Tab-separated table of C-alpha atoms and ligand atoms in Angstrom:
chain	number	residue	atom	x	y	z
A	346	MET	CA	70.287	37.136	59.565
A	347	ALA	CA	73.398	35.443	59.431
A	348	ASN	CA	72.571	35.230	55.888
A	349	ARG	CA	71.349	37.071	52.760
A	350	THR	CA	68.218	35.642	51.116
A	351	LEU	CA	68.218	34.167	47.700
A	352	ILE	CA	66.739	36.094	44.592
A	353	MET	CA	65.325	33.504	42.449
A	354	GLY	CA	63.858	35.135	39.618
A	355	VAL	CA	61.323	33.745	37.391
A	356	LEU	CA	61.159	32.507	34.057
A	357	ASN	CA	58.724	30.570	32.300
A	358	VAL	CA	58.527	30.109	29.129
A	359	THR	CA	55.385	29.168	28.416
A	360	PRO	CA	52.461	30.778	25.948
A	361	ASP	CA	50.405	31.545	29.062
A	362	SER	CA	51.978	32.215	32.243
A	363	PHE	CA	49.766	34.576	34.155
A	364	SER	CA	52.364	36.484	35.851
A	365	ASP	CA	54.493	37.255	32.613
A	366	GLY	CA	52.079	36.768	29.821
A	367	GLY	CA	53.726	34.095	27.951
A	368	ARG	CA	56.462	36.869	26.941
A	369	PHE	CA	59.863	34.936	26.762
A	370	LEU	CA	58.409	31.512	24.464
A	371	ASP	CA	60.837	32.597	22.519
A	372	THR	CA	64.247	30.824	23.396
A	373	GLY	CA	66.048	33.523	22.470
A	374	ALA	CA	64.125	35.876	24.308
A	375	ALA	CA	63.624	33.825	27.369
A	376	ILE	CA	67.847	33.202	27.513
A	377	ASP	CA	67.987	37.305	27.352
A	378	HIS	CA	64.995	37.844	30.063
A	379	GLY	CA	67.681	34.967	32.159
A	380	MET	CA	70.722	37.253	31.357
A	381	ARG	CA	69.057	40.010	32.723
A	382	MET	CA	68.137	38.431	35.744
A	383	ALA	CA	70.733	37.019	37.136
A	384	GLU	CA	72.674	40.983	36.403
A	385	GLN	CA	70.313	42.833	38.632
A	386	GLY	CA	70.891	39.709	40.971
A	387	ALA	CA	69.121	36.959	41.076
A	388	ASP	CA	71.248	34.494	42.777
A	389	ILE	CA	69.059	31.518	41.113
A	390	ILE	CA	67.096	31.826	37.775
A	391	ASP	CA	63.628	29.498	37.815
A	392	ILE	CA	62.476	28.161	34.288
A	393	GLY	CA	59.317	26.987	33.680
A	394	GLY	CA	57.852	25.925	31.037
A	395	GLU	CA	54.372	24.961	32.276
A	396	SER	CA	52.150	26.738	33.587
A	397	THR	CA	50.487	26.117	37.249
A	398	ARG	CA	48.494	28.417	36.946
A	399	PRO	CA	44.576	28.107	38.260
A	400	GLY	CA	42.699	26.216	35.474
A	401	ALA	CA	45.305	25.363	33.419
A	402	ALA	CA	45.704	23.142	30.980
A	403	ARG	CA	48.765	20.371	30.834
A	404	VAL	CA	50.920	19.938	28.497
A	405	THR	CA	53.146	16.998	27.508
A	406	PRO	CA	56.303	16.632	29.276
A	407	GLU	CA	57.932	16.803	24.928
A	408	GLU	CA	56.868	19.291	24.697
A	409	GLU	CA	57.867	21.393	28.213
A	410	GLN	CA	62.013	20.217	27.657
A	411	LEU	CA	61.196	21.095	23.786
A	412	ARG	CA	60.225	24.425	25.414
A	413	VAL	CA	62.823	24.408	28.667
A	414	VAL	CA	65.751	22.754	27.992
A	415	PRO	CA	67.287	24.539	25.438
A	416	VAL	CA	67.510	28.209	27.876
A	417	ILE	CA	69.090	25.744	30.285
A	418	ALA	CA	72.054	24.857	28.733
A	419	SER	CA	72.441	28.070	27.573
A	420	LEU	CA	72.335	29.722	30.449
A	421	THR	CA	74.662	26.880	32.762
A	422	ARG	CA	77.233	26.982	30.822
A	423	ASN	CA	76.795	31.192	31.360
A	424	GLY	CA	77.398	29.947	34.756
A	425	ILE	CA	74.298	30.908	35.698
A	426	ALA	CA	72.570	28.678	38.971
A	427	VAL	CA	69.435	27.275	36.832
A	428	SER	CA	66.626	25.482	38.713
A	429	ILE	CA	64.215	24.034	37.225
A	430	ASP	CA	60.391	24.049	37.658
A	431	THR	CA	58.181	20.849	36.528
A	432	MET	CA	56.243	18.616	37.988
A	433	ASN	CA	58.131	15.792	35.163
A	434	ALA	CA	60.756	13.698	36.580
A	435	ALA	CA	61.992	13.102	33.028
A	436	THR	CA	61.915	17.195	32.796
A	437	ALA	CA	63.862	17.085	36.044
A	438	LEU	CA	66.259	14.679	34.753
A	439	LEU	CA	66.933	16.503	31.331
A	440	ALA	CA	67.225	19.456	32.710
A	441	VAL	CA	70.181	18.853	35.711
A	442	GLU	CA	71.450	17.393	32.211
A	443	ASN	CA	71.890	19.921	31.461
A	444	GLY	CA	73.507	21.388	34.335
A	445	ALA	CA	70.592	22.502	37.335
A	446	ALA	CA	71.371	22.858	39.952
A	447	TYR	CA	67.998	22.571	41.408
A	448	VAL	CA	64.436	20.651	41.023
A	449	ASN	CA	61.457	23.011	41.380
A	450	ASP	CA	58.540	20.888	41.939
A	451	VAL	CA	55.621	22.855	42.675
A	452	SER	CA	53.710	19.416	43.639
A	453	GLY	CA	56.644	18.170	45.961
A	454	GLY	CA	57.068	14.841	44.279
A	455	LEU	CA	53.052	14.044	44.485
A	456	ALA	CA	52.066	14.448	40.553
A	457	ASP	CA	54.864	12.138	39.263
A	458	TYR	CA	55.611	8.904	41.526
A	459	PHE	CA	59.603	8.645	39.936
A	460	MET	CA	60.661	12.097	40.885
A	461	ALA	CA	62.282	11.628	44.302
A	462	LYS	CA	64.133	9.316	43.377
A	463	ALA	CA	65.247	10.274	40.561
A	464	VAL	CA	65.849	13.428	41.619
A	465	SER	CA	67.669	11.655	44.761
A	466	ALA	CA	70.149	10.027	42.603
A	467	THR	CA	71.783	13.475	40.624
A	468	GLY	CA	72.636	14.896	43.447
A	469	ALA	CA	70.973	18.529	42.266
A	470	THR	CA	68.448	20.363	45.598
A	471	PHE	CA	64.882	19.068	45.514
A	472	ILE	CA	62.583	22.092	46.823
A	473	ALA	CA	59.109	20.801	47.177
A	474	SER	CA	56.124	22.758	48.034
A	475	HIS	CA	52.736	21.854	50.043
A	476	TRP	CA	50.147	21.165	47.073
A	477	ARG	CA	47.152	18.899	47.153
A	478	GLY	CA	46.393	18.813	43.049
A	479	GLN	CA	46.700	19.489	39.644
A	480	SER	CA	45.922	23.475	38.864
A	481	ALA	CA	42.543	22.399	37.484
A	482	THR	CA	40.971	21.712	40.767
A	483	MET	CA	43.228	22.919	43.201
A	484	ASP	CA	40.993	25.755	44.350
A	485	LYS	CA	38.170	23.223	45.136
A	486	GLN	CA	40.987	21.892	47.944
A	487	ALA	CA	41.324	25.000	49.362
A	488	ILE	CA	39.819	24.062	53.043
A	489	TYR	CA	41.145	24.013	56.058
A	490	LYS	CA	40.272	23.618	59.705
A	491	ASP	CA	43.995	26.095	60.625
A	492	ALA	CA	45.783	26.349	57.318
A	493	PRO	CA	49.077	27.417	58.820
A	494	SER	CA	49.631	23.898	60.958
A	495	ASP	CA	47.559	22.323	58.447
A	496	ILE	CA	50.558	22.560	55.393
A	497	THR	CA	52.616	22.330	58.112
A	498	ARG	CA	51.579	19.024	59.324
A	499	GLU	CA	50.943	17.853	55.637
A	500	LEU	CA	54.708	19.477	54.273
A	501	LYS	CA	56.235	17.569	56.684
A	502	GLN	CA	55.002	14.085	55.783
A	503	ARG	CA	55.880	15.365	52.592
A	504	VAL	CA	59.540	15.578	53.760
A	505	GLU	CA	59.156	12.053	55.370
A	506	ASP	CA	58.369	10.731	52.104
A	507	LEU	CA	60.736	12.262	50.075
A	508	LEU	CA	63.904	11.577	52.637
A	509	ALA	CA	62.604	8.051	52.442
A	510	ASP	CA	62.654	8.026	48.484
A	511	GLY	CA	66.286	9.551	49.041
A	512	ILE	CA	66.583	12.991	49.048
A	513	ALA	CA	69.020	14.235	50.822
A	514	PRO	CA	68.244	16.274	54.706
A	515	ASP	CA	70.204	19.527	53.158
A	516	ARG	CA	69.611	19.426	49.658
A	517	LEU	CA	66.269	20.090	50.204
A	518	ILE	CA	64.028	23.060	50.481
A	519	LEU	CA	60.399	23.752	51.405
A	520	ASP	CA	57.928	25.950	50.155
A	521	PRO	CA	54.088	26.945	51.197
A	522	GLY	CA	52.857	27.212	48.095
A	523	LEU	CA	51.626	30.513	48.192
A	524	GLY	CA	47.831	30.171	45.858
A	525	PHE	CA	48.154	26.524	45.444
A	526	ALA	CA	45.241	25.360	46.409
A	527	LYS	CA	45.141	27.803	49.004
A	528	THR	CA	42.340	31.628	48.693
A	529	GLU	CA	43.474	34.493	49.676
A	530	ALA	CA	42.949	33.874	53.347
A	531	HIS	CA	45.417	30.839	53.527
A	532	ASN	CA	47.920	32.659	52.157
A	533	TRP	CA	48.409	35.565	54.083
A	534	GLN	CA	47.744	33.394	57.403
A	535	MET	CA	50.505	31.514	56.528
A	536	LEU	CA	53.085	33.646	55.612
A	537	GLY	CA	52.108	35.607	59.268
A	538	ARG	CA	52.971	31.932	60.469
A	539	LEU	CA	56.515	30.870	59.018
A	540	ASP	CA	58.360	30.484	61.396
A	541	GLU	CA	55.280	27.524	62.179
A	542	LEU	CA	56.585	25.811	58.607
A	543	MET	CA	60.618	26.795	59.550
A	544	ALA	CA	60.353	25.167	62.785
A	545	LEU	CA	60.288	21.801	60.916
A	546	GLY	CA	64.242	22.812	59.905
A	547	TYR	CA	64.779	23.047	56.824
A	548	PRO	CA	65.007	26.062	54.240
A	549	LEU	CA	62.620	28.150	52.884
A	550	LEU	CA	61.431	29.329	49.618
A	551	VAL	CA	58.655	31.573	49.597
A	552	GLY	CA	56.824	32.846	45.877
A	553	ALA	CA	53.744	35.210	45.901
A	554	SER	CA	55.216	37.684	43.054
A	555	ARG	CA	52.185	39.013	40.870
A	556	LYS	CA	49.858	36.312	42.325
A	557	ARG	CA	46.208	36.438	42.936
A	558	PHE	CA	45.864	37.572	46.535
A	559	LEU	CA	48.137	40.547	45.843
A	560	SER	CA	46.887	41.612	43.322
A	561	ALA	CA	42.967	41.662	45.888
A	562	LEU	CA	44.745	44.041	47.705
A	563	LEU	CA	44.951	46.714	44.531
A	564	PRO	CA	42.402	48.008	42.670
A	565	ASP	CA	41.694	46.267	39.697
A	566	ASP	CA	43.016	47.961	37.067
A	567	ALA	CA	46.165	47.603	39.223
A	568	SER	CA	49.146	47.832	37.042
A	569	LEU	CA	52.416	44.974	36.692
A	570	ASP	CA	54.684	47.930	38.214
A	571	GLU	CA	51.954	48.030	41.115
A	572	ARG	CA	51.121	44.570	41.606
A	573	ASP	CA	55.447	44.563	42.261
A	574	ASN	CA	55.327	46.952	44.289
A	575	ALA	CA	52.838	44.579	46.276
A	576	SER	CA	55.560	41.400	45.900
A	577	VAL	CA	58.096	43.071	46.684
A	578	ALA	CA	56.884	44.143	49.830
A	579	VAL	CA	56.344	40.349	51.089
A	580	SER	CA	59.391	38.673	49.578
A	581	VAL	CA	61.203	41.893	52.231
A	582	LEU	CA	58.806	41.062	54.875
A	583	ALA	CA	59.456	37.046	54.047
A	584	ALA	CA	63.473	38.226	53.949
A	585	ASN	CA	62.983	38.949	57.455
A	586	ALA	CA	61.146	35.938	58.557
A	587	GLY	CA	64.357	34.058	57.453
A	588	ALA	CA	63.535	33.013	54.662
A	589	TRP	CA	65.938	31.360	52.338
A	590	GLY	CA	64.834	32.348	49.227
A	591	VAL	CA	61.829	34.243	46.911
A	592	ARG	CA	61.141	33.848	43.828
A	593	VAL	CA	59.665	36.419	41.752
A	594	HIS	CA	59.766	38.140	38.655
A	595	ASP	CA	60.725	41.262	39.361
A	596	VAL	CA	63.989	40.916	40.188
A	597	ALA	CA	65.584	44.135	40.468
A	598	ARG	CA	63.448	46.212	42.767
A	599	THR	CA	63.417	42.762	44.855
A	600	HIS	CA	67.238	43.123	44.883
A	601	ALA	CA	67.812	46.498	46.363
A	602	ALA	CA	64.491	46.305	49.060
A	603	LEU	CA	66.592	43.102	49.989
A	604	ARG	CA	69.536	44.781	50.359
A	605	VAL	CA	67.860	47.544	52.519
A	606	LEU	CA	66.155	45.176	54.532
A	607	ASP	CA	69.930	43.159	54.539
A	608	SER	CA	71.180	47.329	55.729
A	609	TRP	CA	68.349	47.800	58.004
A	610	ASN	CA	69.285	44.322	59.916
A	611	ARG	CA	72.890	44.756	59.967
A	612	GLY	CA	71.960	48.475	61.638
A	613	ALA	CA	70.691	47.051	63.924
A	614	GLU	CA	73.758	45.207	65.336
A	615	ARG	CA	76.118	48.025	65.132
A	616	PRO	CA	76.273	49.481	68.236
A	617	ASP	CA	78.071	46.166	69.566
A	618	THR	CA	80.328	46.021	66.051
A	619	VAL	CA	81.575	49.642	66.415
A	620	VAL	CA	82.039	50.220	69.461
A	621	ASP	CA	84.591	46.095	69.079
A	622	GLU	CA	86.058	47.539	65.604
A	623	ILE	CA	86.671	51.437	67.826
A	624	PHE	CA	88.204	48.997	70.600
A	625	LEU	CA	90.220	46.784	68.416
A	626	THR	CA	92.209	49.737	66.484
A	627	GLU	CA	92.731	51.738	69.582
A	628	ARG	CA	94.070	48.719	70.495
A	629	GLN	CA	95.593	47.440	67.762
A	630	GLU	CA	96.937	51.366	66.995
A	631	SER	CA	98.785	51.786	70.556
A	632	ARG	CA	100.343	48.452	70.788
A	633	ALA	CA	101.574	50.405	66.918
A	634	ARG	CA	102.654	52.561	68.682
A	635	THR	CA	104.741	50.744	71.626
A	636	GLU	CA	105.936	49.026	69.156
A	637	ALA	CA	107.601	51.794	67.044
A	638	LEU	CA	108.863	53.168	70.841
A	639	ALA	CA	110.730	50.286	71.923
A	640	GLU	CA	112.112	50.437	67.908
A	641	GLN	CA	112.971	53.617	68.582
A	642	ILE	CA	114.772	53.563	72.303
A	643	ASN	CA	117.199	50.543	70.797
A	644	GLU	CA	118.100	52.920	68.136
A	645	LEU	CA	118.512	55.239	70.689
A	646	THR	CA	120.605	53.369	73.727
A	647	PHE	CA	121.928	51.874	70.132
A	648	ASP	CA	123.149	55.664	69.420
A	649	PHE	CA	124.490	56.487	73.119
A	650	ASP	CA	126.874	53.818	72.910
A	651	ALA	CA	128.182	54.674	69.304
A	652	GLU	CA	128.817	58.799	70.960
A	653	LEU	CA	130.026	57.592	73.628
A	654	ALA	CA	132.906	55.078	72.172
A	655	ILE	CA	133.451	57.916	70.117
A	656	ALA	CA	133.940	60.623	72.660
A	657	ARG	CA	136.126	58.020	74.713
A	658	GLU	CA	137.823	57.791	71.722
A	659	LEU	CA	138.050	61.960	71.146
A	660	ALA	CA	138.753	62.591	75.041
A	661	LEU	CA	141.743	59.488	74.523
A	662	GLU	CA	143.186	62.041	71.325
A	663	GLU	CA	142.532	65.189	72.974
A	664	VAL	CA	144.844	63.165	76.416
A	665	THR	CA	147.129	62.132	74.003
A	666	ARG	CA	147.684	65.662	72.489
A	667	THR	CA	148.191	67.453	75.377
A	668	THR	CA	150.837	65.091	76.262
A	669	ILE	CA	152.574	65.308	73.308
A	670	ALA	CA	152.282	69.178	72.946
A	671	GLY	CA	153.312	69.398	76.830
A	672	ARG	CA	156.746	67.095	75.817
A	673	VAL	CA	157.361	69.577	72.751
A	674	ARG	CA	157.075	72.513	74.551
A	675	ASP	CA	159.006	71.719	77.462
A	676	GLU	CA	161.783	70.052	75.268
A	677	ILE	CA	161.412	73.460	73.425
A	678	VAL	CA	161.920	74.768	76.438
A	679	HIS	CA	164.458	72.718	77.734
A	680	GLU	CA	166.367	73.437	74.004
A	681	ALA	CA	166.397	77.236	74.513
A	682	ALA	CA	167.717	76.738	78.014
A	683	VAL	CA	170.419	75.257	77.249
A	684	VAL	CA	171.283	76.838	74.103
A	685	ALA	CA	171.425	80.662	76.514
A	686	GLU	CA	173.252	79.030	78.811
A	687	ALA	CA	175.747	77.494	76.571
A	688	ALA	CA	175.830	81.188	74.668
A	689	LEU	CA	176.379	82.282	79.290
A	690	ALA	CA	179.081	80.106	79.301
A	691	GLU	CA	180.691	81.542	75.880
A	692	GLU	CA	180.427	84.595	76.674
A	693	LEU	CA	182.028	84.420	80.388
A	694	ALA	CA	184.975	82.572	78.716
A	695	GLN	CA	185.823	84.906	76.697
A	696	GLY	CA	186.260	87.892	78.807
A	697	GLU	CA	182.871	90.163	77.386
A	698	LEU	CA	180.959	89.581	80.351
A	699	THR	CA	182.682	90.412	84.269
A	700	THR	CA	181.251	88.523	87.119
A	701	GLY	CA	179.773	91.849	88.437
A	702	GLU	CA	178.006	92.380	85.243
A	703	LEU	CA	176.744	88.724	85.470
A	704	ASN	CA	175.901	89.027	89.452
A	705	GLY	CA	174.383	93.173	88.490
B	1246	PMM	N1	55.026	29.101	42.286
B	1246	PMM	C1	54.590	29.906	40.954
B	1246	PMM	C2	55.366	28.228	40.235
B	1246	PMM	N2	56.021	27.732	40.707
B	1246	PMM	N3	57.560	27.188	42.091
B	1246	PMM	C3	57.693	27.732	43.725
B	1246	PMM	N4	58.417	26.751	44.949
B	1246	PMM	N5	56.937	28.307	44.873
B	1246	PMM	C4	55.934	28.645	44.088
B	1246	PMM	O1	55.083	29.589	44.784
B	1246	PMM	C5	55.660	29.090	42.540
B	1246	PMM	C6	56.884	28.282	41.671
B	1246	PMM	C7	53.427	29.564	40.137
B	1246	PMM	O2	53.186	31.621	39.711
B	1246	PMM	P1	54.371	32.264	37.916
B	1246	PMM	O3	52.744	31.478	37.083
B	1246	PMM	O4	54.221	32.994	38.816
B	1246	PMM	O5	55.581	31.034	37.828
């Protein structure tokens, strides 16, 4: 797989989110939780101040902003990438002003007429989910002929409208909006055919974490922990299907599971890579060996020449020495002969020697 699937950690600063029960309404606790999720491997923290739980009542934008802005400001100041989960253009603008890089709108820009125009002016990335209506009524709108193709067609229309409103195509991410105006079966059908949505050519975010359609697979008294096991499994499968990101509550476990998937997929690429690596290493090693040998030969040639020069010099010295020694010896012999001859001549002259003795 080309790119690693990103992890978006859910941070609901609400008193009534169905999945984390409003545990983070306290600003300090929300910031701490966001920091912890970033440490655990979240690439983006998705901060929401309004519950999208089926049947949930809406809050005023002011109340929503009071909840989310301090958390966004604090996390972005700490270098953490943040997305604002909102259907209000005013909240989106305030969030981006405070550092949010993504605007995650579960209504895909349908709930607030100004949303797309406002976001396009900021340069933030827009995440548009498939949506058919507010939480209070959405369950009644879960009627499809063929859910995956209906969802894909509706999102395609949404994309055209968003681009017309100025959203840049490279700043647009789509989301099937699992659980929004969808029955349990619709969600599974959509997950099984994510490739159809992906064919629209935009990165895909998948948010299945702790949703009702997963709980339906588990016993009634299933704990949050058990629900997270199912969420992690969906995240892995969505990532394997090519999702750009997964929106999850349990970041640590998702991170560990996605690392497994990553290794698995890299394992599938392995034989070629390993063979290539071996060949490359062998080639590099043999080149290094050749270069070292060439250097040694150079050194050898140089030494050989030097040795030869020294030998020549020594030979020359030897010849000179022998010549001089020869001459000295010759001279000594000659000198001795001259002295002996002179002595002989003198003896002869003094008559000490007779010619007969001399001849005898
Ligand atoms: N689901 C929820 C809220 N925001 N945003 C995106 N992009 N996709 C989702 O599936 C999504 C979302 C509702 O779940 P929660 O109450 O656990 O946050």
